[in-house]
C-alpha cells in the first residue's frame, strides 16, 4: 500500500464483519445472481478525503457488471464501509466439477485517479444444507473429503505454487471433492485450483 487512503487488509483491520473487500451473493440461480460488494476503507491523511469506489466483475477480461458509488467524504483518521449492489445475468456458477471464477476489482478513485485497488477471484454459488443433505446450486452433492496441511518435510510452509497445484490435482484425481484445510491461511495457489 502506498496511499494513506486505502482498502484495509481483511485480517489487519480487526473489524467485526470483516475488513478489506467482501463479496456476497444472496440470490443465485442460473438466470441471475444478485448480491453486494462491501469495501472497508481507511483515511490515514490528516485531512478529509473525497473519493468514489468503483467495483467490477470480469470474466476473461470482459466486464460482466460494474458499479461506481457517489462521492464519499471520509474525515481524517477514520474508516468507513461502503456497500454496493451488483447483479449478473446468466452467471457461470461455481461447482466442484466446473470451478468457474470471476475476477473482482475494487478501486478507490480520487479525482479520477486510483488511490488504491484490490483484485481477486471469486465464485458464484448457492450452498444449502437441507434435512436430506448438502445441495450446491440446487443439486444434491455427496461430499467425499480429506484433510490437508500445507507443508512438506524439509520445506515446511515454503511450498511453491506448483507444489500446491500438484496437491490439489492429486486430491481431485483420487476422487475427493471436499478438502478441510488446516487452521492457518492457505496459499492462493491451492485455493483457486
XYZ file of C-alpha atoms in Angstrom:
193
model
C 0.000 0.000 0.000
C 1.401 3.367 -0.947
C -1.524 5.752 -0.387
C -2.882 6.781 3.002
C -6.422 6.470 1.597
C -6.727 2.727 1.193
C -8.742 -0.500 1.252
C -7.901 -2.216 4.521
C -6.445 -5.681 4.911
C -9.139 -8.202 5.838
C -7.212 -9.535 8.853
C -5.188 -6.495 9.974
C -8.307 -4.277 10.089
C -9.540 -6.307 13.084
C -13.082 -5.282 12.156
C -16.140 -7.290 13.172
C -17.824 -8.441 9.971
C -14.554 -8.073 8.103
C -12.182 -5.505 6.742
C -10.924 -5.449 3.174
C -13.399 -6.464 0.464
C -16.236 -8.952 0.903
C -18.404 -10.262 -1.950
C -21.681 -11.945 -1.042
C -24.444 -13.221 -3.301
C -27.846 -13.548 -1.583
C -29.812 -14.576 -4.667
C -28.291 -17.166 -7.003
C -29.751 -19.028 -9.952
C -28.624 -19.885 -13.466
C -30.741 -16.956 -14.725
C -29.477 -14.272 -12.330
C -27.180 -13.610 -9.363
C -27.597 -10.617 -7.093
C -25.580 -9.526 -4.116
C -23.252 -6.998 -2.548
C -19.648 -5.908 -2.561
C -18.629 -4.469 0.816
C -15.403 -2.442 0.989
C -13.749 -1.233 4.198
C -11.764 1.970 3.561
C -9.473 3.936 5.867
C -8.202 7.518 5.612
C -4.863 7.996 7.420
C -4.349 11.509 5.983
C -4.547 14.497 8.368
C -7.304 15.984 6.146
C -10.694 14.782 4.900
C -10.668 12.998 1.543
C -13.279 12.932 -1.258
C -13.443 9.819 -3.419
C -15.592 7.264 -5.215
C -15.485 3.467 -5.085
C -15.640 1.539 -8.358
C -16.264 -2.211 -8.285
C -16.395 -4.559 -11.254
C -16.548 -8.248 -12.035
C -14.893 -9.529 -15.189
C -14.800 -12.864 -16.969
C -11.636 -13.431 -19.003
C -11.042 -9.685 -19.191
C -14.591 -8.771 -20.258
C -16.748 -6.698 -17.897
C -19.755 -8.619 -16.558
C -21.030 -5.973 -14.151
C -19.752 -2.780 -12.569
C -20.883 -0.076 -10.191
C -19.486 3.257 -9.029
C -20.534 4.916 -5.796
C -21.457 8.541 -5.414
C -18.875 10.872 -3.890
C -17.861 9.930 -0.355
C -16.207 12.246 2.184
C -14.078 10.493 4.809
C -12.684 12.501 7.728
C -9.030 12.186 8.801
C -8.001 9.044 10.688
C -11.432 7.480 10.175
C -12.724 4.409 8.353
C -15.977 3.518 6.640
C -17.705 0.588 4.988
C -19.154 1.098 1.502
C -21.769 -1.416 0.326
C -22.607 -1.647 -3.377
C -25.296 -3.747 -5.060
C -24.340 -5.972 -8.012
C -26.362 -8.114 -10.412
C -25.227 -10.580 -13.074
C -27.460 -12.041 -15.781
C -26.885 -15.724 -16.638
C -23.874 -16.204 -14.350
C -21.381 -19.029 -14.734
C -21.921 -20.800 -11.414
C -19.055 -22.291 -9.442
C -19.310 -26.017 -8.725
C -16.988 -28.881 -7.858
C -16.885 -30.069 -11.474
C -16.971 -26.585 -13.051
C -14.986 -24.229 -10.779
C -15.881 -21.044 -12.681
C -14.278 -17.918 -11.226
C -14.794 -14.221 -11.850
C -12.177 -11.526 -11.269
C -13.249 -8.843 -8.798
C -11.573 -5.423 -8.966
C -12.380 -2.748 -6.396
C -10.783 0.708 -6.744
C -10.729 3.930 -4.766
C -10.905 6.822 -7.237
C -9.734 10.214 -6.013
C -10.069 12.963 -8.631
C -10.355 10.249 -11.295
C -7.028 8.652 -10.246
C -6.514 5.318 -8.487
C -5.620 5.784 -4.814
C -5.796 2.033 -4.130
C -7.235 -1.150 -5.580
C -7.657 -4.816 -4.763
C -8.030 -7.613 -7.315
C -9.005 -11.208 -6.501
C -11.077 -14.160 -7.761
C -14.490 -15.280 -6.568
C -17.031 -17.931 -7.492
C -20.806 -17.562 -7.542
C -22.717 -20.445 -5.983
C -25.567 -21.298 -3.667
C -24.809 -23.768 -0.880
C -27.605 -25.190 1.280
C -27.863 -27.818 3.976
C -31.280 -29.461 3.941
C -32.720 -32.311 6.029
C -31.629 -34.858 3.425
C -28.132 -33.500 2.732
C -25.939 -30.862 1.112
C -27.054 -29.017 -2.049
C -24.863 -26.935 -4.333
C -26.684 -24.764 -6.889
C -29.869 -26.751 -6.253
C -28.216 -30.134 -6.918
C -27.633 -32.683 -4.151
C -23.916 -33.350 -3.655
C -22.240 -36.188 -1.816
C -19.164 -34.876 -0.058
C -16.089 -37.071 -0.174
C -13.337 -35.307 1.700
C -9.838 -35.313 3.065
C -7.645 -33.129 5.272
C -4.580 -31.235 4.095
C -1.682 -29.465 5.771
C 0.282 -27.005 3.660
C 3.727 -28.387 4.448
C 6.362 -30.831 3.269
C 9.327 -32.398 5.104
C 12.425 -30.180 4.864
C 10.365 -27.360 3.256
C 7.824 -26.538 5.942
C 5.346 -23.975 4.609
C 7.676 -22.768 1.824
C 5.809 -24.658 -0.899
C 5.991 -23.455 -4.466
C 2.804 -22.686 -6.387
C 3.484 -25.824 -8.438
C 3.633 -27.989 -5.285
C 0.318 -26.530 -4.092
C -1.222 -27.166 -7.516
C 0.117 -30.726 -7.507
C -1.561 -31.390 -4.134
C -4.901 -30.095 -5.429
C -4.573 -32.124 -8.616
C -3.780 -35.344 -6.709
C -6.651 -34.814 -4.277
C -9.097 -34.350 -7.173
C -7.559 -37.303 -9.065
C -8.154 -39.532 -6.015
C -11.887 -38.759 -6.160
C -12.216 -36.215 -3.360
C -14.462 -33.189 -3.849
C -14.036 -31.590 -0.432
C -10.864 -30.518 1.427
C -10.591 -29.446 5.045
C -7.648 -27.066 5.098
C -5.642 -26.572 8.240
C -6.118 -23.721 10.692
C -3.871 -21.120 9.055
C -4.155 -19.027 5.881
C -3.730 -21.248 2.834
C -1.812 -20.412 -0.319
C -3.996 -18.858 -3.037
C -2.276 -21.265 -5.443
C -4.053 -24.141 -3.663
C -7.380 -22.410 -3.031
C -8.135 -21.301 -6.599
C -7.369 -24.596 -8.366
